[in-house]
Amino acid sequence: MAHAIEVTGLTKHFGPVKAVDDLSFTVDEGRVTGFLGPNGAGKTTTLRMLLGLVNPTSGSATVHGQPFVTLSDPVHTVGAVLDGGMLHPGRTGRNHLRTLARASGIGDRRVDELMELVALREAANRRAGGYSLGMRQRLGLAAALLGDPKVLVLDEPANGLDPQGIRWLRDFLRRLAGEGRAVLVSSHVLAEVSQTADDVVVIAKGRSVTQGPLQEIMARSGRQGGVRVAGPDVRKLGDLLYADGARVSGDAHEITVADRTGEQVGRVIAQHQIVISELVPLGGSLEDVYFELTGATGGPS
Ligand SMILES: Nc1ncnc2c1ncn2[C@@H]1O[C@H](COP(=O)(O)OP(=O)(O)OP(=O)(O)O)[C@@H](O)[C@H]1O
């Protein structure tokens, strides 16, 4: 069976700019796929090509095996939120959704159901122009879900959300995947998707730098971030690890082991019955891997 989304050799040049360069990846149902990369990496251009809004220079992007423009029933096949979703500021949230629904032959009942689902029921009769950014993002999600599509494409839906909004979104995306939908969600902030995504596709300068199940990428990066251990007397532990070839620094009460995992150190502790008060794995986080792969900086963008 065709993948929910399949991107193959996708390339887009804007004059001399290679916005997307020979990109290939797949997205499957029942999973949240994080599409990650720093600003300007080519995420939006990729999603726009997937949705038939930009013509590729070469390569293809399909939904259920077909280019978006040839889908016989796009509204019920794929839902998308790009640019936070467009809306008429003078309309109420409910009317905005009703207008979209009617254009696709979808009834008002579905609109009310969705307003409830995205926690906008109480604000349904307020002008959407007065909605907070988080509310507008949620209204955009409701619009994307009107046709109950199995595939969702969301461009930076967490942009501008507060921590509470991000948490809501995380739970919501997990729920959508739990219902068997394929969810492709872009972000330039790793932390926004690292707790939600099953799979990630990381791009930089239009090219894929890594992709696959999140857990595998962490493991594949082969990092052993090191471990800090504290205790009443951890000298013996340090000596044992040093004798085993590890790089160890510290003093009697606290040592840092540069190239061992928490489990490896834990085994030595258990074997030699050493009393400790703390064991903290260091670094080796996905964040480090992400920055290393994309050349992104840790600062705000
Ligand atoms: N219509 C266009 N004309 C010319 N260059 C473009 C156009 N659209 C995008 N680009 C360029 O293509 C590159 C990729 O942009 P894109 O918006 O796809 O990146 P992005 O990863 O979505 O970044 P952001 O998170 O900032 O939106 C950038 O260098 C951008 O300036």
Tab-separated table of C-alpha atoms and ligand atoms in Angstrom:
chain	number	residue	atom	x	y	z
A	1	MET	CA	0.000	0.000	0.000
A	2	ALA	CA	1.167	3.525	-0.761
A	3	HIS	CA	2.583	5.597	2.069
A	4	ALA	CA	0.326	8.353	3.388
A	5	ILE	CA	2.925	10.804	2.124
A	6	GLU	CA	5.821	10.022	-0.156
A	7	VAL	CA	8.376	12.587	-1.192
A	8	THR	CA	10.878	11.395	-3.818
A	9	GLY	CA	13.857	13.320	-5.109
A	10	LEU	CA	11.930	16.533	-4.543
A	11	THR	CA	13.819	19.604	-5.725
A	12	LYS	CA	12.895	23.288	-6.025
A	13	HIS	CA	15.148	26.022	-7.306
A	14	PHE	CA	14.210	29.680	-6.995
A	15	GLY	CA	16.719	31.152	-9.435
A	16	PRO	CA	20.103	30.376	-7.924
A	17	VAL	CA	18.583	29.316	-4.556
A	18	LYS	CA	18.203	25.576	-4.077
A	19	ALA	CA	15.342	25.793	-1.579
A	20	VAL	CA	14.768	22.017	-1.649
A	21	ASP	CA	17.425	19.699	-2.994
A	22	ASP	CA	16.749	16.046	-3.844
A	23	LEU	CA	14.647	15.398	-0.746
A	24	SER	CA	13.051	11.998	-0.120
A	25	PHE	CA	11.044	10.757	2.846
A	26	THR	CA	7.825	8.961	3.718
A	27	VAL	CA	5.145	9.512	6.350
A	28	ASP	CA	2.876	6.740	7.577
A	29	GLU	CA	-0.519	6.599	9.215
A	30	GLY	CA	-0.756	6.336	12.982
A	31	ARG	CA	2.465	8.303	13.423
A	32	VAL	CA	3.510	11.865	14.091
A	33	THR	CA	6.418	12.813	11.866
A	34	GLY	CA	8.383	15.889	12.863
A	35	PHE	CA	9.773	17.835	9.908
A	36	LEU	CA	12.655	19.734	11.387
A	37	GLY	CA	15.158	22.255	10.204
A	38	PRO	CA	16.351	25.763	10.926
A	39	ASN	CA	14.650	28.812	9.387
A	40	GLY	CA	15.115	28.827	5.631
A	41	ALA	CA	15.914	25.101	5.459
A	42	GLY	CA	13.144	24.500	2.921
A	43	LYS	CA	10.322	23.126	5.070
A	44	THR	CA	7.564	25.450	3.890
A	45	THR	CA	8.576	25.055	0.244
A	46	THR	CA	8.429	21.261	0.646
A	47	LEU	CA	4.974	21.377	2.226
A	48	ARG	CA	3.735	23.780	-0.432
A	49	MET	CA	4.931	21.399	-3.143
A	50	LEU	CA	3.214	18.524	-1.351
A	51	LEU	CA	-0.032	20.502	-1.378
A	52	GLY	CA	0.245	21.475	-5.030
A	53	LEU	CA	0.842	25.162	-4.295
A	54	VAL	CA	4.344	25.252	-5.760
A	55	ASN	CA	5.557	23.268	-8.765
A	56	PRO	CA	8.685	21.228	-8.130
A	57	THR	CA	11.714	21.745	-10.333
A	58	SER	CA	12.010	17.960	-10.269
A	59	GLY	CA	10.964	14.973	-8.180
A	60	SER	CA	7.541	14.210	-6.780
A	61	ALA	CA	5.406	14.449	-3.671
A	62	THR	CA	2.317	12.286	-3.288
A	63	VAL	CA	-0.523	11.705	-0.849
A	64	HIS	CA	-1.727	8.101	-0.831
A	65	GLY	CA	0.290	7.572	-3.986
A	66	GLN	CA	-1.154	10.510	-5.927
A	67	PRO	CA	-0.019	14.092	-6.486
A	68	PHE	CA	-2.278	16.423	-4.480
A	69	VAL	CA	-3.670	18.095	-7.611
A	70	THR	CA	-5.006	14.781	-8.911
A	71	LEU	CA	-6.757	13.741	-5.679
A	72	SER	CA	-10.435	13.199	-6.389
A	73	ASP	CA	-11.529	14.297	-2.920
A	74	PRO	CA	-8.744	16.434	-1.388
A	75	VAL	CA	-10.775	17.819	1.549
A	76	HIS	CA	-11.504	14.344	2.854
A	77	THR	CA	-7.998	13.096	2.085
A	78	VAL	CA	-5.578	15.685	3.445
A	79	GLY	CA	-5.981	18.617	5.817
A	80	ALA	CA	-3.381	21.354	6.037
A	81	VAL	CA	-2.505	24.414	8.061
A	82	LEU	CA	-0.034	26.735	6.370
A	83	ASP	CA	0.684	30.269	7.610
A	84	GLY	CA	-1.472	29.628	10.680
A	85	GLY	CA	-4.539	29.480	8.425
A	86	MET	CA	-6.136	32.504	6.756
A	87	LEU	CA	-9.264	34.041	8.245
A	88	HIS	CA	-11.622	36.945	7.882
A	89	PRO	CA	-11.144	38.954	11.095
A	90	GLY	CA	-14.730	40.228	11.191
A	91	ARG	CA	-16.298	36.754	11.155
A	92	THR	CA	-16.891	34.727	14.246
A	93	GLY	CA	-14.820	31.594	14.608
A	94	ARG	CA	-17.876	29.438	14.008
A	95	ASN	CA	-18.905	31.348	10.888
A	96	HIS	CA	-15.394	31.174	9.504
A	97	LEU	CA	-15.507	27.417	9.824
A	98	ARG	CA	-19.075	27.205	8.504
A	99	THR	CA	-18.090	29.116	5.367
A	100	LEU	CA	-15.240	26.709	4.712
A	101	ALA	CA	-17.428	23.721	5.525
A	102	ARG	CA	-20.227	24.778	3.172
A	103	ALA	CA	-17.783	25.271	0.323
A	104	SER	CA	-16.941	21.581	0.710
A	105	GLY	CA	-20.489	20.375	1.312
A	106	ILE	CA	-19.836	19.714	5.012
A	107	GLY	CA	-22.668	20.330	7.478
A	108	ASP	CA	-22.815	22.660	10.501
A	109	ARG	CA	-22.844	19.734	12.917
A	110	ARG	CA	-19.287	18.876	12.001
A	111	VAL	CA	-18.352	22.538	12.605
A	112	ASP	CA	-19.732	22.477	16.142
A	113	GLU	CA	-18.059	19.151	16.804
A	114	LEU	CA	-14.722	20.606	15.743
A	115	MET	CA	-15.106	23.845	17.723
A	116	GLU	CA	-15.542	21.632	20.755
A	117	LEU	CA	-12.600	19.413	19.802
A	118	VAL	CA	-10.176	22.333	19.523
A	119	ALA	CA	-11.462	23.887	22.754
A	120	LEU	CA	-13.083	26.889	21.042
A	121	ARG	CA	-16.716	26.190	21.881
A	122	GLU	CA	-16.974	29.066	24.315
A	123	ALA	CA	-15.272	31.458	21.901
A	124	ALA	CA	-17.205	30.205	18.867
A	125	ASN	CA	-19.367	33.331	18.590
A	126	ARG	CA	-16.551	35.823	19.077
A	127	ARG	CA	-14.895	37.611	16.163
A	128	ALA	CA	-11.905	35.593	15.019
A	129	GLY	CA	-9.985	38.861	14.594
A	130	GLY	CA	-9.922	39.117	18.379
A	131	TYR	CA	-8.623	35.584	18.898
A	132	SER	CA	-5.234	35.018	20.455
A	133	LEU	CA	-2.576	33.427	18.278
A	134	GLY	CA	-3.166	30.101	20.011
A	135	MET	CA	-6.889	30.308	19.293
A	136	ARG	CA	-6.224	31.140	15.656
A	137	GLN	CA	-3.898	28.150	15.380
A	138	ARG	CA	-6.608	25.943	16.885
A	139	LEU	CA	-9.197	27.334	14.464
A	140	GLY	CA	-6.782	26.497	11.644
A	141	LEU	CA	-6.528	22.940	12.957
A	142	ALA	CA	-10.315	22.680	13.074
A	143	ALA	CA	-10.468	23.842	9.446
A	144	ALA	CA	-7.892	21.232	8.446
A	145	LEU	CA	-9.985	18.539	10.114
A	146	LEU	CA	-13.299	19.496	8.513
A	147	GLY	CA	-13.246	16.628	6.032
A	148	ASP	CA	-11.999	14.144	8.643
A	149	PRO	CA	-8.842	13.519	6.559
A	150	LYS	CA	-6.414	10.675	7.249
A	151	VAL	CA	-3.427	12.884	6.457
A	152	LEU	CA	-2.539	16.167	8.159
A	153	VAL	CA	0.132	18.620	7.121
A	154	LEU	CA	0.900	21.361	9.609
A	155	ASP	CA	3.485	24.073	9.044
A	156	GLU	CA	4.909	25.389	12.309
A	157	PRO	CA	1.638	25.042	14.252
A	158	ALA	CA	3.449	25.734	17.530
A	159	ASN	CA	4.764	29.101	16.350
A	160	GLY	CA	4.010	31.776	18.911
A	161	LEU	CA	2.214	29.448	21.315
A	162	ASP	CA	2.815	29.693	25.044
A	163	PRO	CA	3.928	26.571	26.955
A	164	GLN	CA	0.335	25.683	27.767
A	165	GLY	CA	-0.616	25.986	24.097
A	166	ILE	CA	2.328	23.841	23.062
A	167	ARG	CA	1.313	21.208	25.540
A	168	TRP	CA	-2.247	21.228	24.263
A	169	LEU	CA	-0.966	20.889	20.701
A	170	ARG	CA	1.303	17.996	21.631
A	171	ASP	CA	-1.564	16.051	23.178
A	172	PHE	CA	-3.801	16.918	20.251
A	173	LEU	CA	-1.315	15.675	17.648
A	174	ARG	CA	-0.785	12.450	19.581
A	175	ARG	CA	-4.515	11.970	19.683
A	176	LEU	CA	-4.825	12.482	15.918
A	177	ALA	CA	-2.095	9.904	15.293
A	178	GLY	CA	-3.797	7.613	17.808
A	179	GLU	CA	-6.876	7.765	15.594
A	180	GLY	CA	-4.766	6.335	12.779
A	181	ARG	CA	-3.962	9.561	10.969
A	182	ALA	CA	-0.623	10.482	9.452
A	183	VAL	CA	0.552	13.774	10.941
A	184	LEU	CA	3.409	15.703	9.343
A	185	VAL	CA	4.335	18.680	11.478
A	186	SER	CA	7.121	21.118	10.741
A	187	SER	CA	9.098	23.091	13.258
A	188	HIS	CA	12.409	24.870	13.582
A	189	VAL	CA	12.354	24.217	17.331
A	190	LEU	CA	13.346	20.699	18.149
A	191	ALA	CA	11.861	20.728	21.646
A	192	GLU	CA	8.398	21.346	20.201
A	193	VAL	CA	8.337	18.025	18.397
A	194	SER	CA	10.835	15.841	20.239
A	195	GLN	CA	8.249	14.846	22.832
A	196	THR	CA	5.527	14.244	20.271
A	197	ALA	CA	7.105	12.773	17.169
A	198	ASP	CA	7.529	9.081	16.436
A	199	ASP	CA	9.657	9.826	13.407
A	200	VAL	CA	11.688	12.813	12.347
A	201	VAL	CA	12.981	14.139	9.065
A	202	VAL	CA	15.712	16.691	9.657
A	203	ILE	CA	16.695	18.980	6.790
A	204	ALA	CA	19.277	21.709	6.375
A	205	LYS	CA	19.805	23.831	3.257
A	206	GLY	CA	17.087	21.894	1.442
A	207	ARG	CA	18.676	18.486	1.978
A	208	SER	CA	17.879	15.651	4.343
A	209	VAL	CA	20.536	15.347	7.034
A	210	THR	CA	18.912	12.519	8.957
A	211	GLN	CA	15.566	10.767	9.182
A	212	GLY	CA	13.919	7.802	10.848
A	213	PRO	CA	12.353	6.843	14.161
A	214	LEU	CA	13.387	9.336	16.812
A	215	GLN	CA	14.742	6.647	19.120
A	216	GLU	CA	16.869	5.151	16.367
A	217	ILE	CA	18.359	8.490	15.460
A	218	MET	CA	19.359	9.043	19.045
A	219	ALA	CA	20.953	5.616	19.191
A	220	ARG	CA	22.512	5.902	15.726
A	221	SER	CA	24.190	9.142	16.635
A	222	GLY	CA	26.386	6.847	18.731
A	223	ARG	CA	26.773	9.429	21.408
A	224	GLN	CA	27.651	8.502	24.885
A	225	GLY	CA	27.102	11.786	26.531
A	226	GLY	CA	28.777	10.978	29.806
A	227	VAL	CA	27.538	10.638	33.321
A	228	ARG	CA	27.988	12.597	36.528
A	229	VAL	CA	27.970	10.569	39.728
A	230	ALA	CA	27.926	11.948	43.268
A	231	GLY	CA	28.176	10.095	46.557
A	232	PRO	CA	29.906	10.004	49.952
A	233	ASP	CA	32.997	8.483	48.345
A	234	VAL	CA	33.080	7.789	44.611
A	235	ARG	CA	36.878	7.524	44.304
A	236	LYS	CA	36.754	3.752	43.939
A	237	LEU	CA	34.153	4.055	41.200
A	238	GLY	CA	36.361	6.565	39.392
A	239	ASP	CA	39.368	4.261	39.685
A	240	LEU	CA	37.431	1.271	38.383
A	241	LEU	CA	36.086	3.183	35.387
A	242	TYR	CA	39.489	4.710	34.676
A	243	ALA	CA	41.074	1.249	34.778
A	244	ASP	CA	38.430	0.189	32.263
A	245	GLY	CA	39.571	2.912	29.863
A	246	ALA	CA	36.988	5.624	30.594
A	247	ARG	CA	37.939	9.284	30.880
A	248	VAL	CA	37.221	10.285	34.464
A	249	SER	CA	37.538	13.603	36.264
A	250	GLY	CA	36.361	14.922	39.627
A	251	ASP	CA	37.022	14.345	43.297
A	252	ALA	CA	35.992	12.016	46.106
A	253	HIS	CA	32.406	13.283	46.194
A	254	GLU	CA	31.629	13.769	42.535
A	255	ILE	CA	33.035	12.410	39.306
A	256	THR	CA	32.285	12.955	35.647
A	257	VAL	CA	32.745	10.048	33.287
A	258	ALA	CA	33.059	11.352	29.744
A	259	ASP	CA	32.386	8.311	27.634
A	260	ARG	CA	30.099	5.898	29.417
A	261	THR	CA	26.321	5.620	29.542
A	262	GLY	CA	24.294	5.726	32.749
A	263	GLU	CA	23.642	2.007	32.420
A	264	GLN	CA	27.316	1.134	32.008
A	265	VAL	CA	28.248	3.141	35.097
A	266	GLY	CA	25.254	1.722	36.957
A	267	ARG	CA	26.483	-1.798	36.351
A	268	VAL	CA	29.880	-1.018	37.890
A	269	ILE	CA	28.160	0.626	40.848
A	270	ALA	CA	25.954	-2.439	41.385
A	271	GLN	CA	28.758	-4.928	40.896
A	272	HIS	CA	30.965	-3.230	43.475
A	273	GLN	CA	28.137	-2.146	45.767
A	274	ILE	CA	29.180	1.473	45.800
A	275	VAL	CA	26.913	3.932	47.610
A	276	ILE	CA	25.886	6.895	45.484
A	277	SER	CA	23.520	9.805	45.982
A	278	GLU	CA	23.093	10.856	42.370
A	279	LEU	CA	23.656	9.587	38.826
A	280	VAL	CA	22.941	12.067	36.043
A	281	PRO	CA	23.383	11.326	32.334
A	282	LEU	CA	24.956	14.345	30.620
A	283	GLY	CA	24.560	15.803	27.141
A	284	GLY	CA	24.108	13.485	24.209
A	285	SER	CA	20.660	14.986	23.910
A	286	LEU	CA	18.750	15.091	20.677
A	287	GLU	CA	19.249	18.827	20.884
A	288	ASP	CA	23.013	18.372	20.557
A	289	VAL	CA	22.540	16.009	17.646
A	290	TYR	CA	20.167	18.457	15.961
A	291	PHE	CA	22.511	21.407	16.317
A	292	GLU	CA	25.396	19.357	15.100
A	293	LEU	CA	23.518	18.104	12.027
A	294	THR	CA	21.881	21.337	10.966
A	295	GLY	CA	24.469	23.839	12.076
A	296	ALA	CA	21.616	25.648	13.843
A	297	THR	CA	22.486	27.748	16.823
A	298	GLY	CA	20.859	27.445	20.194
A	299	GLY	CA	19.790	31.075	20.318
A	300	PRO	CA	16.325	32.423	19.662
A	301	SER	CA	15.335	32.825	16.034
B	1	LIG	N1	8.980	32.300	-3.622
B	1	LIG	C1	10.295	32.286	-3.353
B	1	LIG	N2	11.152	32.956	-4.135
B	1	LIG	C2	12.478	32.948	-3.889
B	1	LIG	N3	13.063	32.296	-2.854
B	1	LIG	C3	12.235	31.616	-2.025
B	1	LIG	C4	10.814	31.573	-2.232
B	1	LIG	N4	10.267	30.817	-1.246
B	1	LIG	C5	11.292	30.399	-0.477
B	1	LIG	N5	12.475	30.871	-0.931
B	1	LIG	C6	13.809	30.604	-0.376
B	1	LIG	O1	13.933	29.202	-0.238
B	1	LIG	C7	14.609	28.859	0.947
B	1	LIG	C8	13.750	27.928	1.783
B	1	LIG	O2	12.647	28.655	2.306
B	1	LIG	P1	11.467	27.973	3.147
B	1	LIG	O3	10.489	29.050	3.485
B	1	LIG	O4	10.974	26.791	2.424
B	1	LIG	O5	12.237	27.512	4.436
B	1	LIG	P2	11.643	27.076	5.842
B	1	LIG	O6	12.458	25.926	6.284
B	1	LIG	O7	10.190	26.884	5.745
B	1	LIG	O8	11.983	28.311	6.723
B	1	LIG	P3	11.022	29.158	7.680
B	1	LIG	O9	10.868	28.340	8.901
B	1	LIG	O10	11.832	30.409	7.888
B	1	LIG	O11	9.763	29.385	6.888
B	1	LIG	C9	14.967	30.161	1.624
B	1	LIG	O12	16.276	30.508	1.246
B	1	LIG	C10	13.960	31.123	1.039
B	1	LIG	O13	14.478	32.427	1.039
